[in-house]
Amino acid sequence: MTEEQGATTGVDDTENTTDRTLHVRFREGSDDDLEEALAALDRGETPDPQFEVVFHDPGDVHLVTRPKSLELLRAIVQHEPASIRETARLVDRDVSQVHRNLTELEALHLVELVDEGNAKRPVVWYDAIDIDLPLVKPAVDSDEATV
């Protein structure tokens, strides 16, 4: 993980979760969700998992939303391919292109490439993506006011 981006996945209990939405945020994460999870832990409860990725580079947000990325993510969620090669067949694209795109998505914490023998199996742990992209400038007293 670079200092340009951060990721939190909350509690690793995705099997019993009804809402597996990845929240992609630009510049700022959601402190409310973190505070709710910590309060639940304080009460001895198991909090619902929270899937969030925060990007600081608008190019990273573009990588998520480009059609080729969405096509790959949908194919992985719907078909659960056993390898990158199988994923390439599903989207009717060259294996090397799919490998490059999946490696980019892995670097953004959107896909996990799991070693299984001689193959890498792409895994997506969410069913939907919610993108929060504010169009207003940050407050004047913010460090980001000059961006």
Tab-separated table of C-alpha atoms in Angstrom:
chain	number	residue	atom	x	y	z
A	1	MET	CA	0.000	0.000	0.000
A	2	THR	CA	1.369	3.400	-0.905
A	3	GLU	CA	0.949	6.533	1.111
A	4	GLU	CA	-1.224	7.800	-1.750
A	5	GLN	CA	-3.967	5.303	-0.885
A	6	GLY	CA	-5.341	3.451	2.118
A	7	ALA	CA	-7.633	0.503	2.612
A	8	THR	CA	-9.620	-0.916	5.472
A	9	THR	CA	-11.692	-4.035	5.314
A	10	GLY	CA	-13.158	-4.146	8.789
A	11	VAL	CA	-13.985	-7.556	10.215
A	12	ASP	CA	-13.181	-10.569	8.008
A	13	ASP	CA	-16.627	-12.180	8.084
A	14	THR	CA	-17.868	-11.756	4.528
A	15	GLU	CA	-19.616	-15.149	4.363
A	16	ASN	CA	-22.626	-14.054	6.439
A	17	THR	CA	-22.819	-10.487	5.227
A	18	THR	CA	-25.807	-9.255	3.275
A	19	ASP	CA	-24.286	-5.899	2.291
A	20	ARG	CA	-20.902	-6.422	0.678
A	21	THR	CA	-20.471	-2.997	-0.868
A	22	LEU	CA	-17.015	-1.565	-1.402
A	23	HIS	CA	-17.028	2.164	-0.649
A	24	VAL	CA	-14.540	4.004	-2.833
A	25	ARG	CA	-13.855	7.461	-1.516
A	26	PHE	CA	-11.735	10.286	-2.865
A	27	ARG	CA	-9.430	11.987	-0.356
A	28	GLU	CA	-11.385	11.261	2.860
A	29	GLY	CA	-12.673	8.094	4.484
A	30	SER	CA	-15.800	7.700	6.561
A	31	ASP	CA	-15.053	8.238	10.249
A	32	ASP	CA	-18.712	7.543	11.142
A	33	ASP	CA	-18.477	3.895	10.044
A	34	LEU	CA	-15.256	3.412	11.994
A	35	GLU	CA	-16.775	4.982	15.114
A	36	GLU	CA	-19.851	2.727	14.823
A	37	ALA	CA	-17.645	-0.373	14.513
A	38	LEU	CA	-15.556	0.632	17.545
A	39	ALA	CA	-18.692	1.323	19.600
A	40	ALA	CA	-20.057	-2.123	18.691
A	41	LEU	CA	-16.780	-3.717	19.801
A	42	ASP	CA	-16.963	-1.802	23.092
A	43	ARG	CA	-20.455	-3.267	23.636
A	44	GLY	CA	-19.055	-6.771	23.008
A	45	GLU	CA	-20.819	-7.026	19.639
A	46	THR	CA	-19.378	-8.071	16.300
A	47	PRO	CA	-19.643	-5.077	13.974
A	48	ASP	CA	-20.780	-5.414	10.393
A	49	PRO	CA	-17.801	-5.474	8.044
A	50	GLN	CA	-16.930	-2.201	6.369
A	51	PHE	CA	-15.175	-2.289	3.032
A	52	GLU	CA	-13.554	0.995	2.111
A	53	VAL	CA	-10.752	2.181	-0.133
A	54	VAL	CA	-9.616	5.805	-0.101
A	55	PHE	CA	-7.813	7.191	-3.139
A	56	HIS	CA	-5.880	10.443	-3.246
A	57	ASP	CA	-5.113	10.339	-6.968
A	58	PRO	CA	-8.049	10.975	-9.328
A	59	GLY	CA	-6.371	8.606	-11.803
A	60	ASP	CA	-6.974	5.752	-9.357
A	61	VAL	CA	-10.698	6.530	-9.317
A	62	HIS	CA	-10.606	6.435	-13.120
A	63	LEU	CA	-8.990	2.980	-13.061
A	64	VAL	CA	-11.941	1.707	-11.029
A	65	THR	CA	-14.590	3.139	-13.329
A	66	ARG	CA	-13.134	2.441	-16.756
A	67	PRO	CA	-15.190	-0.089	-18.748
A	68	LYS	CA	-12.429	-2.745	-18.933
A	69	SER	CA	-12.044	-2.735	-15.136
A	70	LEU	CA	-15.776	-2.964	-14.539
A	71	GLU	CA	-16.032	-5.800	-17.064
A	72	LEU	CA	-13.308	-7.733	-15.209
A	73	LEU	CA	-14.820	-7.098	-11.780
A	74	ARG	CA	-18.273	-8.194	-12.965
A	75	ALA	CA	-16.877	-11.359	-14.566
A	76	ILE	CA	-15.045	-12.276	-11.356
A	77	VAL	CA	-18.088	-11.657	-9.134
A	78	GLN	CA	-20.503	-13.505	-11.423
A	79	HIS	CA	-18.349	-16.475	-12.499
A	80	GLU	CA	-15.653	-16.850	-9.798
A	81	PRO	CA	-12.959	-17.909	-12.306
A	82	ALA	CA	-10.200	-20.239	-11.123
A	83	SER	CA	-7.388	-18.359	-12.886
A	84	ILE	CA	-6.380	-15.253	-14.784
A	85	ARG	CA	-6.485	-17.328	-17.985
A	86	GLU	CA	-10.096	-18.310	-17.306
A	87	THR	CA	-10.919	-14.673	-16.545
A	88	ALA	CA	-9.421	-13.651	-19.901
A	89	ARG	CA	-11.636	-16.217	-21.663
A	90	LEU	CA	-14.716	-14.870	-19.871
A	91	VAL	CA	-14.097	-11.332	-21.126
A	92	ASP	CA	-12.680	-12.447	-24.505
A	93	ARG	CA	-9.400	-10.581	-24.023
A	94	ASP	CA	-5.704	-11.408	-24.214
A	95	VAL	CA	-4.308	-13.062	-21.068
A	96	SER	CA	-1.412	-10.591	-20.780
A	97	GLN	CA	-3.793	-7.595	-20.927
A	98	VAL	CA	-6.073	-9.136	-18.313
A	99	HIS	CA	-3.073	-9.961	-16.110
A	100	ARG	CA	-1.856	-6.343	-16.352
A	101	ASN	CA	-5.323	-4.966	-15.548
A	102	LEU	CA	-5.810	-7.339	-12.619
A	103	THR	CA	-2.382	-6.426	-11.253
A	104	GLU	CA	-3.422	-2.732	-11.378
A	105	LEU	CA	-6.673	-3.538	-9.588
A	106	GLU	CA	-4.784	-5.582	-6.996
A	107	ALA	CA	-2.462	-2.622	-6.331
A	108	LEU	CA	-5.604	-0.523	-5.708
A	109	HIS	CA	-6.902	-3.137	-3.222
A	110	LEU	CA	-9.899	-3.982	-5.423
A	111	VAL	CA	-8.889	-7.556	-6.311
A	112	GLU	CA	-6.884	-10.205	-4.546
A	113	LEU	CA	-4.805	-12.602	-6.652
A	114	VAL	CA	-4.612	-15.847	-4.701
A	115	ASP	CA	-1.861	-18.357	-5.553
A	116	GLU	CA	-3.349	-21.755	-6.323
A	117	GLY	CA	-0.747	-24.130	-7.714
A	118	ASN	CA	0.608	-22.652	-10.935
A	119	ALA	CA	-2.312	-20.258	-11.333
A	120	LYS	CA	-3.495	-17.083	-9.668
A	121	ARG	CA	-7.196	-16.943	-8.859
A	122	PRO	CA	-8.725	-13.440	-8.873
A	123	VAL	CA	-11.013	-12.808	-5.903
A	124	VAL	CA	-13.407	-9.928	-5.379
A	125	TRP	CA	-14.866	-9.786	-1.852
A	126	TYR	CA	-17.711	-7.350	-2.562
A	127	ASP	CA	-20.869	-7.375	-4.700
A	128	ALA	CA	-21.201	-3.659	-5.441
A	129	ILE	CA	-19.131	-0.487	-5.582
A	130	ASP	CA	-20.300	2.819	-4.135
A	131	ILE	CA	-18.145	5.746	-5.297
A	132	ASP	CA	-18.111	8.970	-3.292
A	133	LEU	CA	-16.521	11.708	-5.383
A	134	PRO	CA	-17.126	15.189	-3.944
A	135	LEU	CA	-17.264	18.005	-6.445
A	136	VAL	CA	-16.760	20.811	-3.951
A	137	LYS	CA	-13.390	22.163	-2.908
A	138	PRO	CA	-12.111	21.398	0.605
A	139	ALA	CA	-12.423	24.027	3.327
A	140	VAL	CA	-9.947	26.899	3.177
A	141	ASP	CA	-8.170	25.797	6.351
A	142	SER	CA	-7.601	22.300	4.929
A	143	ASP	CA	-4.196	21.067	3.775
A	144	GLU	CA	-5.802	20.277	0.434
A	145	ALA	CA	-7.086	23.786	-0.253
A	146	THR	CA	-4.379	24.446	-2.827
A	147	VAL	CA	-5.088	21.303	-4.848
